[in-house]
């Protein structure tokens, strides 16, 4: 594969996950409106945002391959994005405490004028989190910029009682689905091509 791979993200977690596939890439943040549409499902939102990020950069880098991803946390009909401040982070954690929620990650790959996408859905169960634990976690600064107000790969892991699904997807980049898309685009992974 002679085309450059661009990760449409400023997330260090997504870059580290992509490194696990041993594929050379550069990271460039994509600036798009991430506001959910009325009555939009978590799956539709995650896929739309992943595609939007990939397509936004593909328009500027048409000779490259662009990979976009987005993660949405949902409990019932409520969508949880990234908390804007400490109070919102604390509120998110309080509502997720002791309950099972879904984490939906979309990943999209744009190459040569076409864009393919996949969705990964995981179930995450949090144990009961005390008010003191929430306050301490929020004070660490980790919840800011994380969908649902927690990072499973960081200190937030102590709140996770059960995970059914993809750990990498909950981190922000579903590696199995990403590998499928990269193979379809002609990237060699683990000694195989499509």
Coordinates of C-alpha atoms in Angstrom, one line a residue:
X1 CA 0.0 0.0 0.0
X2 CA 1.6 3.2 -1.1
X3 CA -1.0 5.7 0.2
X4 CA -0.5 7.4 3.5
X5 CA -2.9 6.6 6.3
X6 CA -4.3 9.5 8.2
X7 CA -6.1 9.1 11.5
X8 CA -8.7 11.8 11.7
X9 CA -8.3 12.3 15.4
X10 CA -6.3 14.1 18.0
X11 CA -7.0 11.3 20.5
X12 CA -3.7 9.8 21.9
X13 CA -5.7 6.7 22.8
X14 CA -6.9 6.1 19.2
X15 CA -3.3 6.6 17.9
X16 CA -2.0 4.1 20.5
X17 CA -4.6 1.6 19.5
X18 CA -3.9 2.0 15.8
X19 CA -0.2 1.5 16.6
X20 CA -1.2 -2.0 17.8
X21 CA -2.0 -2.9 14.1
X22 CA 1.5 -1.9 13.2
X23 CA 0.3 0.4 10.4
X24 CA 2.2 3.6 9.8
X25 CA 0.0 6.6 10.1
X26 CA -0.2 10.3 10.9
X27 CA -2.9 11.9 13.1
X28 CA -4.7 15.0 12.1
X29 CA -7.7 16.3 14.0
X30 CA -10.9 16.7 12.1
X31 CA -13.2 19.5 13.2
X32 CA -16.8 18.7 12.6
X33 CA -20.1 19.5 14.4
X34 CA -20.8 16.6 16.8
X35 CA -24.3 17.7 17.8
X36 CA -26.7 14.7 17.7
X37 CA -29.7 15.0 15.4
X38 CA -33.2 14.8 17.1
X39 CA -34.1 11.2 17.9
X40 CA -30.8 10.0 16.4
X41 CA -29.7 6.6 17.8
X42 CA -26.3 6.0 19.3
X43 CA -25.4 3.7 16.4
X44 CA -26.5 6.3 13.8
X45 CA -24.6 9.1 15.6
X46 CA -21.4 7.1 16.0
X47 CA -21.4 6.1 12.4
X48 CA -22.3 9.5 11.1
X49 CA -19.5 11.2 13.1
X50 CA -16.9 8.6 12.1
X51 CA -17.8 9.1 8.5
X52 CA -18.0 12.9 8.9
X53 CA -14.5 13.0 10.4
X54 CA -13.0 10.8 7.7
X55 CA -14.8 12.6 4.8
X56 CA -13.8 16.0 6.2
X57 CA -10.1 15.2 5.9
X58 CA -10.4 13.1 2.7
X59 CA -11.7 16.2 1.0
X60 CA -8.3 17.9 1.8
X61 CA -6.2 14.8 1.3
X62 CA -7.8 12.9 -1.7
X63 CA -4.6 10.9 -2.4
X64 CA -4.5 9.4 1.1
X65 CA -6.5 6.9 3.1
X66 CA -8.4 8.5 6.0
X67 CA -9.7 6.7 9.1
X68 CA -12.3 8.3 11.3
X69 CA -13.8 7.1 14.5
X70 CA -16.2 8.2 17.2
X71 CA -17.6 6.8 20.4
X72 CA -21.0 7.4 22.0
X73 CA -22.1 6.2 25.4
X74 CA -25.8 5.6 25.8
X75 CA -28.1 4.6 28.7
X76 CA -31.7 4.0 27.5
X77 CA -32.5 6.8 25.1
X78 CA -30.0 9.3 26.6
X79 CA -26.7 9.9 24.7
X80 CA -23.6 10.8 26.7
X81 CA -21.0 12.7 24.8
X82 CA -17.9 14.3 26.3
X83 CA -18.6 16.3 29.5
X84 CA -18.2 20.1 29.0
X85 CA -17.1 20.6 32.6
X86 CA -16.6 18.9 36.0
X87 CA -20.3 19.2 37.0
X88 CA -21.4 17.5 33.9
X89 CA -18.8 14.7 34.3
X90 CA -20.0 14.1 37.9
X91 CA -23.6 14.0 36.7
X92 CA -22.8 11.5 34.0
X93 CA -21.0 9.2 36.4
X94 CA -23.8 9.5 38.9
X95 CA -26.4 8.4 36.3
X96 CA -24.2 5.5 35.1
X97 CA -23.3 4.3 38.6
X98 CA -24.6 0.8 39.3
X99 CA -26.1 0.4 35.9
X100 CA -25.3 -1.2 32.5
X101 CA -24.9 1.1 29.5
X102 CA -23.9 0.7 25.9
X103 CA -20.8 2.0 24.3
X104 CA -21.1 2.4 20.5
X105 CA -18.0 3.1 18.4
X106 CA -18.2 3.8 14.7
X107 CA -15.2 3.6 12.4
X108 CA -15.0 4.8 8.8
X109 CA -12.3 4.6 6.1
X110 CA -12.3 6.8 3.1
X111 CA -10.1 5.9 0.1
X112 CA -10.3 6.8 -3.6
X113 CA -13.6 8.5 -3.3
X114 CA -15.4 5.8 -1.4
X115 CA -16.1 5.5 2.3
X116 CA -16.8 2.3 4.2
X117 CA -17.9 2.1 7.8
X118 CA -18.5 -0.4 10.7
X119 CA -20.1 -0.2 14.1
X120 CA -19.1 -1.9 17.3
X121 CA -21.4 -2.1 20.4
X122 CA -20.3 -3.1 23.9
X123 CA -22.2 -3.4 27.2
X124 CA -20.4 -1.9 30.2
X125 CA -21.6 -2.4 33.8
X126 CA -20.5 0.0 36.4
X127 CA -20.5 -0.8 40.1
X128 CA -22.0 1.6 42.5
X129 CA -19.8 4.7 42.7
X130 CA -19.9 6.8 45.9
X131 CA -20.2 10.5 45.8
X132 CA -16.6 10.8 47.3
X133 CA -15.3 8.5 44.5
X134 CA -17.0 10.5 41.8
X135 CA -15.6 13.8 43.2
X136 CA -12.1 12.3 43.5
X137 CA -12.2 11.0 40.0
X138 CA -13.6 14.2 38.5
X139 CA -10.8 16.1 40.4
X140 CA -8.2 14.0 38.6
X141 CA -9.2 15.6 35.3
X142 CA -9.5 12.3 33.5
X143 CA -13.3 12.5 32.7
X144 CA -13.0 15.6 30.6
X145 CA -12.8 14.8 26.9
X146 CA -14.1 11.2 27.4
X147 CA -17.4 10.0 26.2
X148 CA -19.6 9.2 29.2
X149 CA -17.1 11.0 31.5
X150 CA -14.8 8.0 32.1
X151 CA -11.7 6.3 30.6
X152 CA -11.7 2.5 30.8
X153 CA -8.0 2.5 30.1
X154 CA -7.3 4.9 33.0
X155 CA -8.4 5.4 36.5
X156 CA -12.0 4.9 35.5
X157 CA -11.3 1.2 35.1
X158 CA -11.9 0.8 38.9
X159 CA -15.6 1.5 38.3
X160 CA -16.1 -1.2 35.7
X161 CA -17.7 -4.3 37.1
X162 CA -18.2 -6.1 33.7
X163 CA -17.5 -5.6 30.0
X164 CA -19.3 -7.5 27.3
X165 CA -17.8 -6.6 24.0
X166 CA -14.7 -4.9 22.7
X167 CA -12.2 -3.3 25.1
X168 CA -10.6 -1.3 22.2
X169 CA -14.0 -0.1 21.1
X170 CA -14.8 1.3 24.6
X171 CA -11.4 3.0 24.4
X172 CA -12.4 4.7 21.2
X173 CA -11.3 2.6 18.2
X174 CA -12.7 -0.9 17.6
X175 CA -9.6 -2.8 16.3
X176 CA -11.3 -5.8 14.8
X177 CA -13.6 -3.6 12.6
X178 CA -10.7 -1.2 11.9
X179 CA -8.5 -4.1 10.7
X180 CA -11.3 -5.3 8.4
X181 CA -11.6 -1.9 6.8
X182 CA -7.8 -1.6 6.4
X183 CA -7.5 -5.0 4.8
X184 CA -10.3 -4.1 2.4
X185 CA -8.3 -1.0 1.5
X186 CA -5.2 -3.1 0.7
X187 CA -3.2 -2.7 3.9
X188 CA -1.2 -5.8 5.0
X189 CA -1.9 -6.7 8.6
X190 CA -0.2 -9.6 10.4
X191 CA 1.2 -10.9 7.1
X192 CA -2.1 -11.1 5.2
X193 CA -3.8 -9.0 2.6
X194 CA -7.4 -9.0 1.3

